[in-house]
Each structure stands twice: as C-alpha cells, then as structure tokens.
Coordinates of C-alpha atoms in Angstrom, one line a residue:
X1 CA 155.4 -28.2 91.3
X2 CA 153.8 -25.1 89.6
X3 CA 154.5 -21.8 91.2
X4 CA 151.4 -19.7 91.6
X5 CA 151.4 -16.0 90.5
X6 CA 151.5 -13.6 93.3
X7 CA 149.5 -10.5 93.7
X8 CA 152.5 -8.5 92.5
X9 CA 152.7 -10.5 89.3
X10 CA 149.0 -9.8 88.6
X11 CA 149.5 -6.1 89.2
X12 CA 152.5 -5.9 86.9
X13 CA 150.6 -7.8 84.2
X14 CA 147.6 -5.3 84.5
X15 CA 150.0 -2.4 84.4
X16 CA 151.6 -3.8 81.2
X17 CA 148.3 -4.2 79.5
X18 CA 147.2 -0.7 80.6
X19 CA 150.5 0.8 79.1
X20 CA 149.9 -1.1 75.9
X21 CA 146.4 0.2 75.6
X22 CA 147.7 3.7 76.3
X23 CA 150.4 3.4 73.6
X24 CA 147.9 2.1 71.0
X25 CA 145.5 4.9 71.9
X26 CA 148.2 7.5 71.5
X27 CA 149.2 6.1 68.2
X28 CA 145.7 6.0 66.7
X29 CA 145.0 9.6 68.2
X30 CA 148.2 10.8 66.5
X31 CA 147.2 9.2 63.2
X32 CA 143.8 10.8 63.3
X33 CA 145.2 14.2 64.3
X34 CA 147.6 14.0 61.4
X35 CA 144.8 13.1 58.9
X36 CA 142.7 16.0 60.2
X37 CA 145.7 18.4 59.7
X38 CA 146.3 17.1 56.2
X39 CA 142.6 17.4 55.3
X40 CA 142.6 21.0 56.6
X41 CA 145.7 21.8 54.5
X42 CA 144.2 20.4 51.3
X43 CA 140.9 22.1 52.0
X44 CA 142.7 25.4 52.2
X45 CA 144.5 24.6 48.8
X46 CA 141.2 23.8 47.2
X47 CA 139.6 26.9 48.5
X48 CA 142.3 29.0 47.1
X49 CA 141.7 27.5 43.7
X50 CA 138.0 28.1 44.0
X51 CA 138.6 31.7 45.1
X52 CA 140.8 32.3 42.1
X53 CA 138.0 31.2 39.8
X54 CA 135.6 33.7 41.1
X55 CA 135.5 36.9 39.0
X56 CA 137.1 39.9 40.7
X57 CA 135.0 42.7 42.2
X58 CA 134.5 45.5 39.7
X59 CA 135.0 43.3 36.6
X60 CA 132.0 44.9 34.9
X61 CA 131.7 48.1 36.8
X62 CA 130.8 51.4 35.1
X63 CA 134.3 52.4 34.7
X64 CA 135.3 49.3 32.9
X65 CA 132.2 49.6 30.6
X66 CA 133.0 53.2 29.7
X67 CA 136.6 52.4 29.0
X68 CA 135.6 49.6 26.7
X69 CA 133.1 51.8 25.0
X70 CA 135.7 54.5 24.1
X71 CA 138.7 52.2 23.3
X72 CA 137.0 49.3 21.5
X73 CA 133.2 49.7 20.8
X74 CA 133.4 53.3 19.4
X75 CA 136.3 52.6 16.9
X76 CA 134.3 49.7 15.5
X77 CA 131.2 51.8 15.5
X78 CA 132.9 54.4 13.4
X79 CA 133.8 51.8 10.8
X80 CA 130.2 50.4 11.0
X81 CA 128.8 53.9 10.3
X82 CA 131.1 54.3 7.3
X83 CA 130.1 50.9 6.0
X84 CA 126.4 51.9 5.6
X85 CA 127.2 55.4 4.6
X86 CA 129.5 54.5 1.7
X87 CA 127.8 51.3 0.6
X88 CA 124.6 53.3 0.2
X89 CA 126.4 55.4 -2.5
X90 CA 126.8 52.2 -4.5
X91 CA 123.3 51.1 -3.8
X92 CA 121.9 54.4 -5.2
X93 CA 123.3 53.1 -8.6
X94 CA 124.7 56.5 -9.5
X95 CA 127.0 56.0 -12.6
X96 CA 129.3 58.7 -11.2
X97 CA 130.2 56.6 -8.2
X98 CA 133.5 54.7 -8.5
X99 CA 132.6 51.5 -6.7
X100 CA 136.2 50.3 -6.5
X101 CA 137.3 53.5 -4.9
X102 CA 134.4 53.3 -2.3
X103 CA 135.5 49.7 -1.4
X104 CA 139.2 50.8 -1.3
X105 CA 138.3 53.6 1.2
X106 CA 136.2 51.1 3.3
X107 CA 139.0 48.7 3.3
X108 CA 141.4 51.3 4.6
X109 CA 139.1 52.3 7.4
X110 CA 138.6 48.7 8.4
X111 CA 142.3 48.1 8.4
X112 CA 143.1 51.3 10.5
X113 CA 140.4 50.4 13.1
X114 CA 141.9 46.8 13.3
X115 CA 145.3 48.2 14.1
X116 CA 143.7 50.6 16.6
X117 CA 141.9 47.7 18.4
X118 CA 144.8 45.3 18.2
X119 CA 146.9 47.6 20.5
X120 CA 144.1 47.6 23.2
X121 CA 143.6 45.1 26.0
X122 CA 140.8 44.3 28.4
X123 CA 141.4 42.8 31.8
X124 CA 141.1 38.9 32.0
X125 CA 138.7 39.5 34.9
X126 CA 136.1 40.7 32.3
X127 CA 135.8 37.7 30.0
X128 CA 132.7 39.0 28.2
X129 CA 134.6 42.1 27.3
X130 CA 137.6 40.1 26.2
X131 CA 135.4 38.1 23.9
X132 CA 133.7 41.1 22.6
X133 CA 137.1 42.7 21.8
X134 CA 138.3 39.6 20.0
X135 CA 135.0 39.4 18.0
X136 CA 135.4 43.0 16.8
X137 CA 139.0 42.2 15.8
X138 CA 137.9 39.2 13.8
X139 CA 135.1 41.1 12.1
X140 CA 137.4 44.0 11.0
X141 CA 140.0 41.5 9.7
X142 CA 137.4 39.7 7.7
X143 CA 135.9 43.0 6.4
X144 CA 139.4 44.2 5.3
X145 CA 140.3 41.0 3.5
X146 CA 136.9 40.7 1.7
X147 CA 136.9 44.4 0.7
X148 CA 140.4 44.0 -0.7
X149 CA 139.2 41.1 -2.9
X150 CA 136.2 42.9 -4.3
X151 CA 138.2 46.1 -5.2
X152 CA 139.6 44.7 -8.4
X153 CA 136.3 43.4 -9.7
X154 CA 134.0 46.1 -8.4
X155 CA 133.8 48.0 -11.6
X156 CA 133.5 45.0 -13.9
X157 CA 129.8 44.6 -12.9
X158 CA 126.7 46.7 -12.3
X159 CA 126.3 48.3 -8.9
X160 CA 123.2 46.2 -8.1
X161 CA 125.1 43.0 -9.0
X162 CA 128.0 44.2 -6.8
X163 CA 125.8 44.9 -3.8
X164 CA 124.0 41.6 -4.3
X165 CA 127.3 39.7 -4.3
X166 CA 128.6 41.5 -1.2
X167 CA 125.4 40.6 0.7
X168 CA 125.8 36.9 -0.2
X169 CA 129.5 36.7 0.2
X170 CA 130.5 34.1 3.0
X171 CA 133.4 36.4 4.3
X172 CA 131.2 39.4 4.6
X173 CA 128.5 37.3 6.3
X174 CA 131.0 36.0 8.8
X175 CA 132.4 39.5 9.4
X176 CA 128.8 40.6 10.3
X177 CA 128.3 37.6 12.5
X178 CA 131.4 38.2 14.4
X179 CA 130.4 41.9 14.9
X180 CA 126.9 40.9 16.1
X181 CA 128.4 38.3 18.6
X182 CA 130.8 41.0 19.9
X183 CA 127.8 43.4 20.3
X184 CA 125.9 40.8 22.3
X185 CA 128.9 40.2 24.6
X186 CA 129.0 43.9 25.3
X187 CA 125.4 44.1 26.2
X188 CA 125.7 41.0 28.2
X189 CA 128.4 42.7 30.3
X190 CA 126.0 45.7 30.8
X191 CA 123.4 43.3 32.1
X192 CA 126.0 41.7 34.5
X193 CA 126.6 45.4 35.8
X194 CA 122.9 45.8 36.2
X195 CA 122.7 42.5 38.2
X196 CA 125.4 43.6 40.6
X197 CA 123.3 46.7 41.6
X198 CA 119.9 44.9 41.5
X199 CA 120.1 41.3 42.8
X200 CA 116.3 40.9 42.3
X201 CA 116.5 41.5 38.5
X202 CA 114.5 38.9 36.6
X203 CA 116.4 37.5 33.7
X204 CA 115.0 35.9 30.4
X205 CA 116.5 33.2 28.4
X206 CA 117.1 34.8 24.9
X207 CA 117.0 31.3 23.3
X208 CA 113.2 31.4 23.9
X209 CA 110.7 33.6 22.2
X210 CA 109.2 36.2 24.5
X211 CA 105.4 36.8 24.2
X212 CA 104.3 40.5 24.7
X213 CA 103.4 40.1 28.3
X214 CA 106.8 38.7 29.1
X215 CA 108.4 41.6 27.1
X216 CA 106.5 44.2 29.1
X217 CA 107.7 42.8 32.4
X218 CA 111.4 42.9 31.3
X219 CA 114.0 45.2 32.7
X220 CA 115.4 47.5 29.9
X221 CA 118.9 45.9 29.9
X222 CA 117.2 42.4 29.7
X223 CA 115.3 43.7 26.7
X224 CA 118.4 45.0 25.0
X225 CA 120.2 41.6 25.5
X226 CA 117.2 39.8 24.0
X227 CA 117.4 42.1 21.1
X228 CA 121.1 41.5 20.5
X229 CA 120.5 37.8 20.7
X230 CA 117.8 37.9 18.0
X231 CA 119.8 40.2 15.7
X232 CA 122.6 37.7 15.9
X233 CA 120.4 34.8 15.2
X234 CA 118.9 36.6 12.2
X235 CA 122.3 37.9 11.1
X236 CA 120.8 41.4 11.0
X237 CA 123.8 43.6 10.9
X238 CA 122.1 47.1 11.0
X239 CA 123.1 50.8 11.4
X240 CA 121.0 51.3 14.6
X241 CA 121.7 50.3 18.1
X242 CA 119.9 47.5 19.9
X243 CA 118.1 50.0 22.2
X244 CA 116.7 51.8 19.2
X245 CA 114.8 48.5 18.3
X246 CA 113.9 48.1 21.8
X247 CA 112.0 51.4 22.1
X248 CA 110.3 50.9 18.8
X249 CA 108.9 47.6 20.0
X250 CA 107.7 49.2 23.1
X251 CA 106.0 52.0 21.1
X252 CA 104.5 49.5 18.7
X253 CA 102.9 47.5 21.5
X254 CA 101.7 50.5 23.4
X255 CA 100.1 52.1 20.4
X256 CA 97.9 49.1 20.0
X257 CA 99.4 48.2 16.5
X258 CA 100.6 44.8 17.7
X259 CA 97.0 43.9 18.8
X260 CA 95.4 45.4 15.6
X261 CA 97.8 43.3 13.4
X262 CA 97.4 40.1 15.6
X263 CA 101.1 40.1 16.5
X264 CA 101.6 37.9 19.6
X265 CA 105.3 37.8 20.3
X266 CA 108.4 39.9 20.1
X267 CA 110.0 38.1 17.2
X268 CA 107.1 38.8 15.0
X269 CA 107.2 42.5 16.0
X270 CA 110.9 42.7 15.2
X271 CA 110.4 41.1 11.8
X272 CA 107.7 43.6 11.0
X273 CA 109.7 46.6 12.1
X274 CA 112.8 45.5 10.4
X275 CA 111.1 44.6 7.1
X276 CA 109.4 48.1 6.9
X277 CA 112.7 50.0 7.9
X278 CA 110.9 51.4 10.9
X279 CA 114.0 51.7 13.1
X280 CA 116.5 54.6 13.0
X281 CA 119.6 55.5 15.0
X282 CA 118.6 57.9 17.7
X283 CA 115.1 56.5 18.2
X284 CA 116.1 55.4 21.8
X285 CA 117.6 58.8 22.8
X286 CA 114.6 60.7 21.5
X287 CA 112.1 58.7 23.5
X288 CA 114.2 57.8 26.5
X289 CA 112.8 60.4 28.8
X290 CA 109.2 59.3 28.1
X291 CA 109.7 55.5 28.3
X292 CA 112.7 54.7 30.6
X293 CA 113.0 57.4 33.3
X294 CA 113.2 54.8 36.1
X295 CA 115.4 52.3 34.3
X296 CA 118.9 51.7 35.4
X297 CA 121.6 52.4 32.8
X298 CA 125.4 52.9 32.9
X299 CA 126.6 56.3 31.8
X300 CA 127.5 55.3 28.2
X301 CA 127.3 57.8 25.5
X302 CA 125.1 55.7 23.2
X303 CA 122.4 55.9 25.9
X304 CA 122.3 59.6 25.9
X305 CA 123.6 60.9 22.6
X306 CA 122.9 60.2 18.8
X307 CA 126.3 59.2 17.5

C-alpha cells in the first residue's frame, strides 16, 4: 500500500526547490557581474588607446611654430634665397660668370643646410611639422645631388641652355615639389593654431577652386593655405612668401582690375599675377597694416619683417 506524503515532505520539497532557484539565480547574477566588470575593464583599455591617439595640447602652439621657424624653416629659406640670387647671375648670361663655380657654391650651401636640419627634431605630437621637416630635408638632398651632377658640365653649354636644362631636370623639379609640400605643411600647422583660438573659423577645401566672393570671406590663414596648395599644384617654386601673393590678390580684386579683366576666380588671378611677375618678397609686410589689422597671426618673423 502506497505511503502518502506528509505535510513535512511537501515543505521539504518546496524548500529544496526554493534553494535550487536561489543557487541558480546567484550563479547567473555572478556571471552577469563578471561580464560587466570585464566589459568595464576592456572599455578602459580601449579608452586609453583612444586618448593616446589624440594630439597633445600645445602641439601647434605659438612657441612650437616659432621654434620650427628658426630651427628648420629659416635655414631652408636661406638656401632658397641664395638659389634665386645666384641662379639669376647665370640667367643674365654674363660671360664673366663662371656657371660651374656658381653651382658649386649652391651645392655647398644646400649640403650645409641639410646637415643643419638633419640634427634637428620636431615633437611627434606635431605631425605636420615633422612632415614639413622631412620634406625640407628631402628637398635639400635632391638639390645637393642635382647641383653636383651639373657642376662638371655647366661650362660646356651656354648659360641659357644650362638654365633651361635645370628648369626641366626631374631631380630639380622633385626638389622644388618637396620644398613646396613642406611649405604647405608649415602653413597648415599655422591654420591649426588659428583653429585652436577661433573654433568658429570657416575652412575651405583647397582642392576646390575659390571664386572671388569665397576668397573675400576667407580668414587670412585660410587664404595662405589655399595659396600654398595652389603653388604646390602648379609646382611654382618662387622667391616670395605665400602671404605676399595673398595680399597681391586682395589688392588686385579691391582695385577693380579683376572685374575689368573679367577674372572670376582666384586661380585665374594667381596665374595673371605670376605670369607678369607682379609679386615681390615683402609685399605682405608693406601692406599688412592696411589690409589685415584684425587678422589673427602667430608672432613669426616673416609676418612682420622682410627677410
């Protein structure tokens, strides 16, 4: 005969089931808690990685820009000035000029400036300046090697033939391209500095062509970056600073000449000014107080002195 379960048996069974539910609940709660802690741990790890990728504060502050100017930009500029000064002696086609000696002097200057720049470093937190530094180094190395190549054959041809060959030479063209790229990187870094002080600055994509209305609305540093991009694209290695061309464009538009000549965009204006040799080093400094009194500029010598 079957024995019926007593009330005590039912109570025991219920307590067993209740304990089993509690154990399972505690297990899943612990599992969930462990997963949450693990997720939090890895989130922190990922956030550390992201924080490391963010540029450091002050990467393009004025002190860094000024340091770059004196230690890297200026030595290259000294070679650049000599390049145009000494090459003009050959271009004048004066029979008394020893072309080989001129190229030898230029080669020595380029090599000296290369050695100077090679011993300098820019912080990794300022990648635009690091790239600019590397560009000027590559440029000087190419100038040095190409000038050495031309020394031995410089006096075997006329001055006009020599100048024509230099302007067409692939190594000289690449040297100029590297210098123009480095120049753009430096002016890009100046624009980054400007953006940290003025978060409302309106940028312009230099890959596009700016019409005259768009140009008028641009911040001065945006204009300068636009100019460096177009000089690079046109491989226009010139003795003046980008800001010298900027002010000549502003003057050309304001004078009514652009309208008179039916010039509708900045690229056309640039081509006209460059083709007529209408830009000179120092144009910006001479007209700065008239045109740009309210513009934000870092305290760099080439914005205030003719050098």
